[in-house]
Every structure is written in C-alpha cells, then in structure tokens.
Tab-separated table of C-alpha atoms in Angstrom:
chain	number	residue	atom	x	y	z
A	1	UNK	CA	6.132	-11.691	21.908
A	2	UNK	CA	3.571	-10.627	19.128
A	3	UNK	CA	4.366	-7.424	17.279
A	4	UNK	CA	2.489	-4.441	18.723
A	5	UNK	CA	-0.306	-2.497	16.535
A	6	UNK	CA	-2.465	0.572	16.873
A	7	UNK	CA	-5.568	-0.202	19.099
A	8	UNK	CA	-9.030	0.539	17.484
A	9	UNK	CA	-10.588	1.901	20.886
A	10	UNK	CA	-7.337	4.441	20.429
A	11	UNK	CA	-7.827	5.404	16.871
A	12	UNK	CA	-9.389	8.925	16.282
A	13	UNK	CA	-11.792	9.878	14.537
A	14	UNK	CA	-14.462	12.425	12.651
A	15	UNK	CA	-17.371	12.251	10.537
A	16	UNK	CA	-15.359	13.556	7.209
A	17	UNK	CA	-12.601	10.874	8.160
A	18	UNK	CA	-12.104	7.123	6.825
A	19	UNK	CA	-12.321	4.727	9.961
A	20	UNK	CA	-10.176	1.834	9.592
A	21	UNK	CA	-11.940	-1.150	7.508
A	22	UNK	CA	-11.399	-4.537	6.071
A	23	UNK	CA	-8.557	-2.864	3.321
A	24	UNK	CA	-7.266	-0.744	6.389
A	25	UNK	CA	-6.521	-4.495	8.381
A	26	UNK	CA	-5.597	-6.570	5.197
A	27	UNK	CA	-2.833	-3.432	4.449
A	28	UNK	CA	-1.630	-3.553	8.637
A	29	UNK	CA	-1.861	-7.398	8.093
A	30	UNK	CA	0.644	-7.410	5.128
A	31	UNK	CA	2.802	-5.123	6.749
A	32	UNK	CA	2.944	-7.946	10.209
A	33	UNK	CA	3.707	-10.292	7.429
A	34	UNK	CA	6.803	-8.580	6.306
A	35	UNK	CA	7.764	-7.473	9.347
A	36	UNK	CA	10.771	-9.744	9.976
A	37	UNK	CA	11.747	-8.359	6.627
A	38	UNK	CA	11.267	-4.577	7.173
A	39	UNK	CA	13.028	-5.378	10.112
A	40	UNK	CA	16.217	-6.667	8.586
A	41	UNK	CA	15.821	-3.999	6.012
A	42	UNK	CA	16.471	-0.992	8.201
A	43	UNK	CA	14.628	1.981	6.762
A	44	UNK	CA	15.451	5.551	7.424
A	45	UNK	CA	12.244	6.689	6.067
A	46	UNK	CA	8.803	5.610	6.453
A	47	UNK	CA	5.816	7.282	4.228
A	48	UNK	CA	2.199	6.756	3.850
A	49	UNK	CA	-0.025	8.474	1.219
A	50	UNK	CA	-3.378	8.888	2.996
A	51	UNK	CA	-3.469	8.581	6.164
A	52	UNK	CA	-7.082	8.816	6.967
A	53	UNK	CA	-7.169	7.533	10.797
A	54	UNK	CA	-3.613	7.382	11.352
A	55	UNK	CA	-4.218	3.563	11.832
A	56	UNK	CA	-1.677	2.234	9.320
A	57	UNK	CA	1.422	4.643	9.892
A	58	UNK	CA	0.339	4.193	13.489
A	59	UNK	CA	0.736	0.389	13.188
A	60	UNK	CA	3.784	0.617	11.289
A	61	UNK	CA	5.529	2.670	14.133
A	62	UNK	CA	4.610	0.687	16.679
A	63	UNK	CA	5.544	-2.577	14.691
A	64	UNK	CA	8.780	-1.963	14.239
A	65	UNK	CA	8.775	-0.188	17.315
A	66	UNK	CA	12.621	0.746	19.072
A	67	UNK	CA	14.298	-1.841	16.423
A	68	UNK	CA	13.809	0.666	13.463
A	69	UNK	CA	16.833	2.501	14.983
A	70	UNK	CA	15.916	5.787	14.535
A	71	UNK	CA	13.816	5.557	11.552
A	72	UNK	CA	11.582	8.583	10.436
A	73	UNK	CA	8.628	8.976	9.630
A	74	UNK	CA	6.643	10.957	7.240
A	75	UNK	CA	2.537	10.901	6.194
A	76	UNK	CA	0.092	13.126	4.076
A	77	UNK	CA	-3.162	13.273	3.305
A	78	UNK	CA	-5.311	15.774	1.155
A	79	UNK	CA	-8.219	15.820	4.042
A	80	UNK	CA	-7.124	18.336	6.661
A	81	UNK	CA	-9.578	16.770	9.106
A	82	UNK	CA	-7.596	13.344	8.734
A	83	UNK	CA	-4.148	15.219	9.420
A	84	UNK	CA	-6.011	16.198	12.774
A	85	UNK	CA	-7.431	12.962	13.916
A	86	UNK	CA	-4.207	10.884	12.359
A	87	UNK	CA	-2.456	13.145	15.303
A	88	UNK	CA	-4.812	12.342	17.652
A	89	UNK	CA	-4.277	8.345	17.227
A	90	UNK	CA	-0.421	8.424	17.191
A	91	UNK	CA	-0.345	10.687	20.130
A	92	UNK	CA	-3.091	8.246	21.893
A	93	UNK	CA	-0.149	5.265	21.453
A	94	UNK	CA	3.242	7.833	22.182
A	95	UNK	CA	4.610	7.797	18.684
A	96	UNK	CA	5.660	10.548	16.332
A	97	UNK	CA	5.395	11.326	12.469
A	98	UNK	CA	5.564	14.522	10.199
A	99	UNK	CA	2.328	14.860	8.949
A	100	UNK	CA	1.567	16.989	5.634
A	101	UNK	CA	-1.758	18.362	4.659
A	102	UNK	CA	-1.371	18.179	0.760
A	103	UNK	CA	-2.467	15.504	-2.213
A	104	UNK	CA	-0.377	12.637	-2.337
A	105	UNK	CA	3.339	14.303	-1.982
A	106	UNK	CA	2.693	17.763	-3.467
A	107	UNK	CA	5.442	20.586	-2.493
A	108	UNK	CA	7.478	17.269	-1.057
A	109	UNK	CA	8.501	15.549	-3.976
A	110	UNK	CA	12.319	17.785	-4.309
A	111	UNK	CA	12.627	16.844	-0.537
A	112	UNK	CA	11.625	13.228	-0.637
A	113	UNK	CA	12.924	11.923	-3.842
A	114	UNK	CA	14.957	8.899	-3.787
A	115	UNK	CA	14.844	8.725	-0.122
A	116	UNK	CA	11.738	6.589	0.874
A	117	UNK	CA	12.867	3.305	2.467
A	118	UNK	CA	9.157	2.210	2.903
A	119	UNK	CA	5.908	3.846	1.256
A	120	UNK	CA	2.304	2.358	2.195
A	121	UNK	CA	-0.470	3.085	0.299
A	122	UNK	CA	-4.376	2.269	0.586
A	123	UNK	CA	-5.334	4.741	-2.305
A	124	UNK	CA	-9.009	5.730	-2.974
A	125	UNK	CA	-9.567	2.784	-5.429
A	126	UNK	CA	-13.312	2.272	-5.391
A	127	UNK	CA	-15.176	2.598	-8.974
A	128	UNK	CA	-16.693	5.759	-9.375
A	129	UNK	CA	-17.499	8.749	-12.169
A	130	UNK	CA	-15.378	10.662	-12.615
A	131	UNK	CA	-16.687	13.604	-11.184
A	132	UNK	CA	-16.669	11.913	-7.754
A	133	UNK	CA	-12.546	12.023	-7.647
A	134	UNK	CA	-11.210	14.723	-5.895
A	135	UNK	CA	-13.759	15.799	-3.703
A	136	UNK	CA	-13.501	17.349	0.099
A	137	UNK	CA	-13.911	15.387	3.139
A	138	UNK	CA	-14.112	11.635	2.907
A	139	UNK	CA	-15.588	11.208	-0.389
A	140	UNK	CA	-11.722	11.663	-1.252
A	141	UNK	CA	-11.001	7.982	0.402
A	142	UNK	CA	-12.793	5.818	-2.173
A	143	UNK	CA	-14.013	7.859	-4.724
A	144	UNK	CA	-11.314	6.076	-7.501
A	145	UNK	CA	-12.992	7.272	-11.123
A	146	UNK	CA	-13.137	5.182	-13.725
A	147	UNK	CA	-12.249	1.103	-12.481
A	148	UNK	CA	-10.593	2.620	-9.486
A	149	UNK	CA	-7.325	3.538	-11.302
A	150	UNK	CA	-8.166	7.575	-11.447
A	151	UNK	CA	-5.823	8.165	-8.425
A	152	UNK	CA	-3.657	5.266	-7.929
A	153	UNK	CA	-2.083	6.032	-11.704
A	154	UNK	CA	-1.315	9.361	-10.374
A	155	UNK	CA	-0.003	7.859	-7.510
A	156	UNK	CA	2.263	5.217	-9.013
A	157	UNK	CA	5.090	7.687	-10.975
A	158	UNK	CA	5.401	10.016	-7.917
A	159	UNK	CA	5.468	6.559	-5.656
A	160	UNK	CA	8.951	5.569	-8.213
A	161	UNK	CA	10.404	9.300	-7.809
A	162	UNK	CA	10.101	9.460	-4.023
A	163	UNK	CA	11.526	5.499	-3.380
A	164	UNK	CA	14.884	4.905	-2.827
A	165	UNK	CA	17.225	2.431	-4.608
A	166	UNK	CA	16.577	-0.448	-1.761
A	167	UNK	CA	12.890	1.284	-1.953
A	168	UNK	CA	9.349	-0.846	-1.159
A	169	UNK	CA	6.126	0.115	-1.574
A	170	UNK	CA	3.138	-1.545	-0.353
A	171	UNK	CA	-0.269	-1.184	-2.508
A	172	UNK	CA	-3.851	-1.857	-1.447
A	173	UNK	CA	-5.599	-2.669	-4.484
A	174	UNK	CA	-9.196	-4.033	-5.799
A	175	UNK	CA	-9.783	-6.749	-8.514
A	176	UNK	CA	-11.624	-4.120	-10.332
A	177	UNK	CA	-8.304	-1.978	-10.495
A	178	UNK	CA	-6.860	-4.927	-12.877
A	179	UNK	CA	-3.634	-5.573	-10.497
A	180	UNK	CA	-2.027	-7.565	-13.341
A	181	UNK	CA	-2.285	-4.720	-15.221
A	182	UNK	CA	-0.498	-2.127	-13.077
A	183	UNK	CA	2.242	-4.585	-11.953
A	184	UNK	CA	2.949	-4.917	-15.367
A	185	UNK	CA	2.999	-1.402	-15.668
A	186	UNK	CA	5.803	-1.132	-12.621
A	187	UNK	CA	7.862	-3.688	-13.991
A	188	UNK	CA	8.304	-1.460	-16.929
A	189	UNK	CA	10.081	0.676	-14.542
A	190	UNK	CA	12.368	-2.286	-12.988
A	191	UNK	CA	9.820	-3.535	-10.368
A	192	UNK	CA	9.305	-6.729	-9.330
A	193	UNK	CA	5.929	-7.722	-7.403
A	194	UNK	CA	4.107	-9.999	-5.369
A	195	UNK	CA	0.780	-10.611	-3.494
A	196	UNK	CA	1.447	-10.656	0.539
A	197	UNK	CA	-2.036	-10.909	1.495
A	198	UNK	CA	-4.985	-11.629	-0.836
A	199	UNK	CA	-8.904	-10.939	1.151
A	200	UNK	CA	-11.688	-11.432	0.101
A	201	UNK	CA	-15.032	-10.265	1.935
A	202	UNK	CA	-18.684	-10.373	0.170
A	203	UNK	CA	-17.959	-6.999	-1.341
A	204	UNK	CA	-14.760	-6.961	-2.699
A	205	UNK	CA	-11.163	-8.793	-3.185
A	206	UNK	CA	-8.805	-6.840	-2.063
A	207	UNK	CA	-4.911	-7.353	-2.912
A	208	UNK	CA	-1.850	-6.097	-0.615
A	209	UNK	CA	0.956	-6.009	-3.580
A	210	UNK	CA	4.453	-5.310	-2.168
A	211	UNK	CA	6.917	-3.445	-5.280
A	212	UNK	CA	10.554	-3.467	-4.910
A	213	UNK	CA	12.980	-2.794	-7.538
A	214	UNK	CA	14.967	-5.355	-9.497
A	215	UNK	CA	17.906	-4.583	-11.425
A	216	UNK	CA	17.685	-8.150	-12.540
A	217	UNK	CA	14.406	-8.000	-13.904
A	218	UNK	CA	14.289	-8.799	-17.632
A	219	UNK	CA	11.073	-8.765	-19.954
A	220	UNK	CA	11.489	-11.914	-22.483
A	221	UNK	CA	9.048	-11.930	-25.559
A	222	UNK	CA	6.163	-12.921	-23.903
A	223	UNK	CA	6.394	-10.496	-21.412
A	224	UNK	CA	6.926	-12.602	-19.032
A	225	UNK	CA	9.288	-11.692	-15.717
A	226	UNK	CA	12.269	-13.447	-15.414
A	227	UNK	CA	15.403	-12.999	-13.027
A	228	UNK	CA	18.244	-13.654	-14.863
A	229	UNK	CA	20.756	-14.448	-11.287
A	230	UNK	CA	17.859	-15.859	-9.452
A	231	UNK	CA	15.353	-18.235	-10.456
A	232	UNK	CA	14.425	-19.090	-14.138
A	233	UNK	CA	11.660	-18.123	-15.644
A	234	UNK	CA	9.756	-21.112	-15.583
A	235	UNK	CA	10.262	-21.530	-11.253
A	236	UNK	CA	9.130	-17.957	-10.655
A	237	UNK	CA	6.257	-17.086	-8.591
A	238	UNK	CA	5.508	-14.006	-9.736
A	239	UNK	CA	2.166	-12.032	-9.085
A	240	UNK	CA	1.238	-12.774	-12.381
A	241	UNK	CA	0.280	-16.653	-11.648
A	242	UNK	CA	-0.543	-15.691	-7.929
A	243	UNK	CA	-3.591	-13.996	-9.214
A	244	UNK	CA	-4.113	-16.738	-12.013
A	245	UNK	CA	-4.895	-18.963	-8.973
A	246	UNK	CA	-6.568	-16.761	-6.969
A	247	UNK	CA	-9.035	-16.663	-9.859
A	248	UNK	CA	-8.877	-20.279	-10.203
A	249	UNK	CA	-9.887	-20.535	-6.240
A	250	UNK	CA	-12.790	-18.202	-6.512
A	251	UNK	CA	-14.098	-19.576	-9.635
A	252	UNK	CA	-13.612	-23.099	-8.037
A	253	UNK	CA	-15.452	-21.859	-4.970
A	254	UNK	CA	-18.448	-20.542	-7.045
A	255	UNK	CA	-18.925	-23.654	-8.795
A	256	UNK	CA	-18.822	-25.832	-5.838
A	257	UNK	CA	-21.417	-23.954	-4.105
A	258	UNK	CA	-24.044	-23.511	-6.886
C-alpha cells in the first residue's frame, strides 16, 4: 500500500499564503523517497521551518503515519496567516503539530537544541534585492536576497544547533543558490550530503539535499570528502559529482536540441 500524503483539494489556503508548487512536491517527493529510511530511523521530533500551507509537515505526518511511534511534531513560520491556514490543512487530514508564529526558530532555539530527529526546509531561496527579504505576507516565501542565499545562510547554523546527534535535515535548494557551495559549507561542520531528488521545470532546477552528520567525514587536501570506515575516496558518490553530472545532463540536453 502506497504511503499516504496531504491532499491538494484539503490544503488551506489565503491570498498572503504560499500554495504548494513544483519545490513544495519535489521536497514531499524526497521525503516518499526516504521514507523506508525515516522509518527505520525512528524520530522523536519532527520540524519544518516555513510552513506556508501546511502541505509538507502535513505530508510528513501522514507518511509516516502510526509507525512513527509517537513522534512529535513541531513547525514555524514568520507569516501568521500561514500558521492559520497550516492548521486548517492538518486538521482537514486529523493530524496534529505545534505550530509557532516566529522567524525560523526564534525564542525556540534553548528548547529545541540538539533534539530535532528530522528538520525540512523549503527556505525562501528565489534571487532577489535585498530589500525584498524580510517582508510581510508572502513576499517572505521567495524573496531570497542576493543569489537566494540571504535566508537559507541564516538558516543553516540554527538548522546544526537545533539537530540532534542522529539529526537529518532536508534542504530545498535552487542552482542559483550554488548547492556545492553550501554543502561544502556543512561539511565543515561534520555533514555529509547528497541529492535525493534533482527537478528541473522551464524555470528553475531545483535540488532536495538531505544533511546528516558524519563523524567519519574527513577533508583530504583537495577538499575532497572521504569516509575513512566506509568507502574510499575515489568510490564515493558524494553530492559533489552528483551535481557535476547533473550539469553534464543539462548541458548535454541543450546541445542536442539546438
């Protein structure tokens, strides 16, 4: 029997509120992926960082569904009209979730730290000005600053305080945001990476990164990622060559069809 998932003529919604969309999907359809794998990791908590609609958290409940033994969960988002509506889907599909009105984890972080199992995140990652970033209503969904990274860099240090030891966060993230670039920047902090769903539509190429951290992890010379007890160096997939080839696909692509 297929996993369950939130049903779009169920999910909520208002004017000042993100609807679900192609990143929404590609971020639910990494999370079906993995679900034999959240499943065998047990979480006790369960946190998204924007919950717009309520789609995602919605989704993840209903996944994992009576197997996640008890599992809480927790989601915030800075738009009080998305707390509302995110409410309004999970009670549409009988499921439950602490939902915060505040940006990203703010007045949570003493409470949370070290103790998320399982963190989602579709961050506003869309290349603005600056100016744009912050704003009221659902202008605070996309609007990323400059490249997209504004928001998700603010997200990424509280995203390693609130995860747990056995922690995983899942990343929606846009080739503009230079994903090599920020996966290099969690490894740094003993996180290993990879793609679990690459999409690409005609206005964007979107990237569903899961982190988890690696006490193996080792940076060689050429900053490369190697796991010393696992696999060498050389055998690694890591997300590094996964988007080396997805470039190679697209560029492939192009030139075939011109």
């Amino acid at each position: 029997m297929s996993a369950r998932i939130a049903q779009i003529r169920l999910v909520s919604s208002h004017p000042e509120v993100y609807e679900p969309c192609d990143d929404s999907f590609a971020l639910v359809d990494a999370l079906l992926a993995d679900r034999k794998n959240l499943l065998e990791h047990r979480p006790t908590l369960c946190m998204e960082i924007g919950c717009g609609s309520g789609y995602v958290i919605t989704s993840l409940m209903l996944m994992l569904g009576e197997e996640a033994n008890g599992a809480q969960f927790i989601a915030t988002d800075i738009n009080h009209h998305a707390i509302r509506v995110t409410q309004e889907t999970m009670e549409a599909h009988g499921v439950h979730a602490e939902l915060v009105n505040t940006d990203i984890a703010s007045g949570l972080e003493n409470r949370l730290t070290g103790s998320v199992d399982v963190l989602v995140v579709n961050p506003p990652y869309v290349p603005t000005p600056e100016e744009e970033v912050g704003h009221e209503g659902i202008a605070s969904a996309w609007a990323g600053g400059e490249n997209g990274r504004s928001v998700i860099d603010k997200i990424l240090p509280i995203a390693d305080r609130l995860l747990s030891k056995r922690g995983w966060l899942y990343l929606v993230t846009l080739t503009a945001n230079n994903p090599s670039q920020i996966c290099r920047q969690m490894r740094k902090k003993g996180y290993a990476s990879r793609i679990v769903v690459q999409r690409s539509t005609e206005e964007e190429s979107l990237h569903i990164i899961k982190f988890w951290k690696d006490s193996d992890i080792e940076v060689d010379a050429k900053d490369v990622v190697t796991n010393s007890n696992s696999v060498p160096a050389g055998v690694m997939d890591t997300v590094f060559s996964q988007l080396q080839r997805l470039s190679f696909w697209r560029s492939s692509d192009s030139n075939s069809s011109s």
